[in-house]
PDB file of C-alpha atoms in Angstrom:
ATOM      1  CA  UNK A 243    -347.472  11.434 -16.985  1.00 47.00           C
ATOM      2  CA  UNK A 244    -345.092   8.392 -16.462  1.00 50.00           C
ATOM      3  CA  UNK A 245    -346.920   6.508 -19.331  1.00 52.00           C
ATOM      4  CA  UNK A 246    -346.447   9.208 -21.791  1.00 47.00           C
ATOM      5  CA  UNK A 247    -342.920  10.201 -20.877  1.00 43.00           C
ATOM      6  CA  UNK A 248    -342.063   6.310 -21.123  1.00 41.00           C
ATOM      7  CA  UNK A 249    -343.606   6.100 -24.762  1.00 40.00           C
ATOM      8  CA  UNK A 250    -341.874   9.135 -25.632  1.00 37.00           C
ATOM      9  CA  UNK A 251    -338.626   7.081 -24.346  1.00 35.00           C
ATOM     10  CA  UNK A 252    -339.448   4.310 -26.159  1.00 35.00           C
ATOM     11  CA  UNK A 253    -339.998   6.489 -29.716  1.00 35.00           C
ATOM     12  CA  UNK A 254    -336.831   8.216 -29.098  1.00 36.00           C
ATOM     13  CA  UNK A 255    -335.059   4.910 -28.311  1.00 34.00           C
ATOM     14  CA  UNK A 256    -336.543   3.742 -31.679  1.00 33.00           C
ATOM     15  CA  UNK A 257    -335.227   6.237 -33.941  1.00 35.00           C
ATOM     16  CA  UNK A 258    -331.801   6.140 -32.478  1.00 33.00           C
ATOM     17  CA  UNK A 259    -331.475   2.755 -33.195  1.00 35.00           C
ATOM     18  CA  UNK A 260    -332.848   3.254 -36.543  1.00 35.00           C
ATOM     19  CA  UNK A 261    -330.678   5.903 -37.670  1.00 38.00           C
ATOM     20  CA  UNK A 262    -327.526   4.197 -35.925  1.00 37.00           C
ATOM     21  CA  UNK A 263    -328.420   0.722 -38.308  1.00 39.00           C
ATOM     22  CA  UNK A 264    -328.432   3.096 -41.359  1.00 39.00           C
ATOM     23  CA  UNK A 265    -325.241   5.088 -40.268  1.00 42.00           C
ATOM     24  CA  UNK A 266    -323.072   1.988 -40.552  1.00 45.00           C
ATOM     25  CA  UNK A 267    -323.355   2.063 -44.552  1.00 51.00           C
ATOM     26  CA  UNK A 268    -323.348   5.530 -45.242  1.00 60.00           C
ATOM     27  CA  UNK A 269    -321.308   5.024 -48.438  1.00 78.00           C
ATOM     28  CA  UNK A 270    -323.087   6.933 -51.498  1.00 83.00           C
ATOM     29  CA  UNK A 271    -322.708   5.222 -55.156  1.00 85.00           C
ATOM     30  CA  UNK A 272    -323.215   7.155 -57.906  1.00 84.00           C
ATOM     31  CA  UNK A 273    -322.747   5.937 -61.396  1.00 83.00           C
ATOM     32  CA  UNK A 274    -320.417   8.037 -63.528  1.00 86.00           C
ATOM     33  CA  UNK A 275    -322.606   7.611 -66.807  1.00 90.00           C
ATOM     34  CA  UNK A 276    -325.503   6.214 -68.407  1.00 87.00           C
ATOM     35  CA  UNK A 277    -324.025   2.646 -69.039  1.00 88.00           C
ATOM     36  CA  UNK A 278    -326.311  -0.183 -67.698  1.00 88.00           C
ATOM     37  CA  UNK A 279    -323.274  -1.673 -66.399  1.00 90.00           C
ATOM     38  CA  UNK A 280    -322.714   1.398 -64.044  1.00 90.00           C
ATOM     39  CA  UNK A 281    -326.309   1.062 -63.392  1.00 92.00           C
ATOM     40  CA  UNK A 282    -325.883  -2.762 -62.324  1.00 92.00           C
ATOM     41  CA  UNK A 283    -322.411  -1.862 -60.364  1.00 93.00           C
ATOM     42  CA  UNK A 284    -324.668   0.443 -58.249  1.00 93.00           C
ATOM     43  CA  UNK A 285    -327.460  -1.746 -57.997  1.00 92.00           C
ATOM     44  CA  UNK A 286    -325.492  -4.616 -56.749  1.00 93.00           C
ATOM     45  CA  UNK A 287    -324.070  -2.067 -53.955  1.00 93.00           C
ATOM     46  CA  UNK A 288    -326.982  -0.518 -52.843  1.00 92.00           C
ATOM     47  CA  UNK A 289    -330.339  -2.142 -54.502  1.00 88.00           C
ATOM     48  CA  UNK A 290    -332.312  -5.433 -53.316  1.00 89.00           C
ATOM     49  CA  UNK A 291    -332.326  -8.796 -55.400  1.00 88.00           C
ATOM     50  CA  UNK A 292    -335.811  -6.925 -57.086  1.00 90.00           C
ATOM     51  CA  UNK A 293    -333.880  -3.936 -58.157  1.00 91.00           C
ATOM     52  CA  UNK A 294    -331.094  -5.962 -59.444  1.00 90.00           C
ATOM     53  CA  UNK A 295    -333.030  -7.995 -61.370  1.00 89.00           C
ATOM     54  CA  UNK A 296    -335.007  -5.018 -63.124  1.00 89.00           C
ATOM     55  CA  UNK A 297    -332.114  -3.033 -63.724  1.00 89.00           C
ATOM     56  CA  UNK A 298    -329.949  -6.433 -65.201  1.00 89.00           C
ATOM     57  CA  UNK A 299    -333.329  -6.654 -67.698  1.00 87.00           C
ATOM     58  CA  UNK A 300    -332.445  -3.483 -69.349  1.00 83.00           C
ATOM     59  CA  UNK A 301    -329.281  -5.577 -70.549  1.00 80.00           C
ATOM     60  CA  UNK A 302    -329.439  -7.629 -73.603  1.00 74.00           C
ATOM     61  CA  UNK A 303    -333.335  -7.754 -74.068  1.00 77.00           C
ATOM     62  CA  UNK A 304    -332.997 -11.324 -75.826  1.00 77.00           C
ATOM     63  CA  UNK A 305    -331.014 -13.185 -73.454  1.00 81.00           C
ATOM     64  CA  UNK A 306    -332.487 -15.366 -70.373  1.00 89.00           C
ATOM     65  CA  UNK A 307    -332.025 -14.100 -67.072  1.00 88.00           C
ATOM     66  CA  UNK A 308    -330.265 -17.096 -66.177  1.00 89.00           C
ATOM     67  CA  UNK A 309    -327.350 -16.379 -69.134  1.00 90.00           C
ATOM     68  CA  UNK A 310    -327.624 -12.437 -67.875  1.00 91.00           C
ATOM     69  CA  UNK A 311    -326.751 -13.088 -64.526  1.00 92.00           C
ATOM     70  CA  UNK A 312    -324.294 -15.690 -65.417  1.00 92.00           C
ATOM     71  CA  UNK A 313    -322.547 -12.872 -67.787  1.00 91.00           C
ATOM     72  CA  UNK A 314    -322.882 -10.119 -65.141  1.00 92.00           C
ATOM     73  CA  UNK A 315    -321.453 -12.288 -62.340  1.00 93.00           C
ATOM     74  CA  UNK A 316    -318.297 -13.805 -64.508  1.00 94.00           C
ATOM     75  CA  UNK A 317    -317.540 -10.504 -66.661  1.00 93.00           C
ATOM     76  CA  UNK A 318    -318.698  -7.420 -65.083  1.00 93.00           C
ATOM     77  CA  UNK A 319    -315.889  -5.485 -63.112  1.00 93.00           C
ATOM     78  CA  UNK A 320    -316.890  -2.506 -60.566  1.00 93.00           C
ATOM     79  CA  UNK A 321    -314.192  -0.166 -59.453  1.00 91.00           C
ATOM     80  CA  UNK A 322    -311.939  -2.967 -60.803  1.00 92.00           C
ATOM     81  CA  UNK A 323    -313.230  -5.824 -59.116  1.00 92.00           C
ATOM     82  CA  UNK A 324    -315.599  -8.497 -59.588  1.00 94.00           C
ATOM     83  CA  UNK A 325    -319.349  -7.218 -59.170  1.00 94.00           C
ATOM     84  CA  UNK A 326    -320.185  -9.951 -56.193  1.00 95.00           C
ATOM     85  CA  UNK A 327    -317.006  -8.778 -54.267  1.00 95.00           C
ATOM     86  CA  UNK A 328    -318.334  -5.322 -55.058  1.00 94.00           C
ATOM     87  CA  UNK A 329    -321.239  -5.879 -53.677  1.00 95.00           C
ATOM     88  CA  UNK A 330    -319.926  -7.964 -50.828  1.00 95.00           C
ATOM     89  CA  UNK A 331    -317.753  -5.069 -49.800  1.00 94.00           C
ATOM     90  CA  UNK A 332    -320.547  -2.334 -50.008  1.00 94.00           C
ATOM     91  CA  UNK A 333    -322.139  -4.685 -47.494  1.00 94.00           C
ATOM     92  CA  UNK A 334    -325.190  -5.839 -49.692  1.00 93.00           C
ATOM     93  CA  UNK A 335    -324.642  -9.589 -48.844  1.00 94.00           C
ATOM     94  CA  UNK A 336    -328.046 -10.648 -50.282  1.00 95.00           C
ATOM     95  CA  UNK A 337    -327.172  -9.314 -53.662  1.00 94.00           C
ATOM     96  CA  UNK A 338    -323.364 -10.610 -53.361  1.00 94.00           C
ATOM     97  CA  UNK A 339    -324.918 -14.025 -52.636  1.00 94.00           C
ATOM     98  CA  UNK A 340    -326.824 -14.646 -55.681  1.00 94.00           C
ATOM     99  CA  UNK A 341    -324.386 -13.112 -57.822  1.00 94.00           C
ATOM    100  CA  UNK A 342    -321.839 -15.455 -56.331  1.00 94.00           C
ATOM    101  CA  UNK A 343    -324.127 -18.574 -57.045  1.00 94.00           C
ATOM    102  CA  UNK A 344    -324.032 -17.411 -61.053  1.00 93.00           C
ATOM    103  CA  UNK A 345    -320.425 -17.618 -60.988  1.00 92.00           C
ATOM    104  CA  UNK A 346    -318.630 -20.445 -63.272  1.00 87.00           C
ATOM    105  CA  UNK A 347    -316.156 -22.689 -61.410  1.00 76.00           C
ATOM    106  CA  UNK A 348    -313.233 -23.368 -63.686  1.00 64.00           C
ATOM    107  CA  UNK A 349    -311.091 -26.521 -62.730  1.00 58.00           C
ATOM    108  CA  UNK A 350    -308.260 -27.547 -64.821  1.00 61.00           C
ATOM    109  CA  UNK A 351    -307.137 -30.977 -64.692  1.00 65.00           C
ATOM    110  CA  UNK A 352    -304.086 -31.883 -65.647  1.00 65.00           C
ATOM    111  CA  UNK A 353    -302.494 -35.473 -66.199  1.00 64.00           C
ATOM    112  CA  UNK A 354    -299.096 -35.578 -64.887  1.00 62.00           C
ATOM    113  CA  UNK A 355    -298.616 -39.162 -65.889  1.00 62.00           C
ATOM    114  CA  UNK A 356    -298.831 -38.204 -69.749  1.00 59.00           C
ATOM    115  CA  UNK A 357    -295.850 -38.062 -71.936  1.00 56.00           C
ATOM    116  CA  UNK A 358    -295.581 -35.365 -74.609  1.00 54.00           C
ATOM    117  CA  UNK A 359    -293.999 -36.574 -77.318  1.00 54.00           C
ATOM    118  CA  UNK A 360    -293.565 -33.262 -79.217  1.00 52.00           C
ATOM    119  CA  UNK A 361    -291.317 -31.685 -76.525  1.00 52.00           C
ATOM    120  CA  UNK A 362    -287.932 -30.796 -77.572  1.00 55.00           C
ATOM    121  CA  UNK A 363    -285.162 -30.553 -75.023  1.00 52.00           C
ATOM    122  CA  UNK A 364    -282.307 -28.314 -75.902  1.00 60.00           C
ATOM    123  CA  UNK A 365    -278.952 -28.473 -74.041  1.00 56.00           C
ATOM    124  CA  UNK A 366    -276.595 -25.496 -74.268  1.00 51.00           C
TER     125      UNK A 366
END
């Protein structure tokens, strides 16, 4: 009798722990339209890497996946923020990290010792 109660208690604790784990990210994301970009935003927030891949494949069928990911990671905004940041905010760290790896890093180097001879100075 004690073994059955212990098993029942273990099952109840397991179910409670599973419910608590899924309750932390109870946000629901729904695309407002049928655009592929909206579907990508929803997949970024809620999907796995494989779901993200299949959603991105629908976009620009002639482009390579690397090119598509680079385009999405650098140009797509979801609710006004970059798609990688949107995925991270939604708690989908796996997809956010993948998208961040495709972001381009722009560095501007300016030679401060260079003399610009085409500069006009007006004293007034």
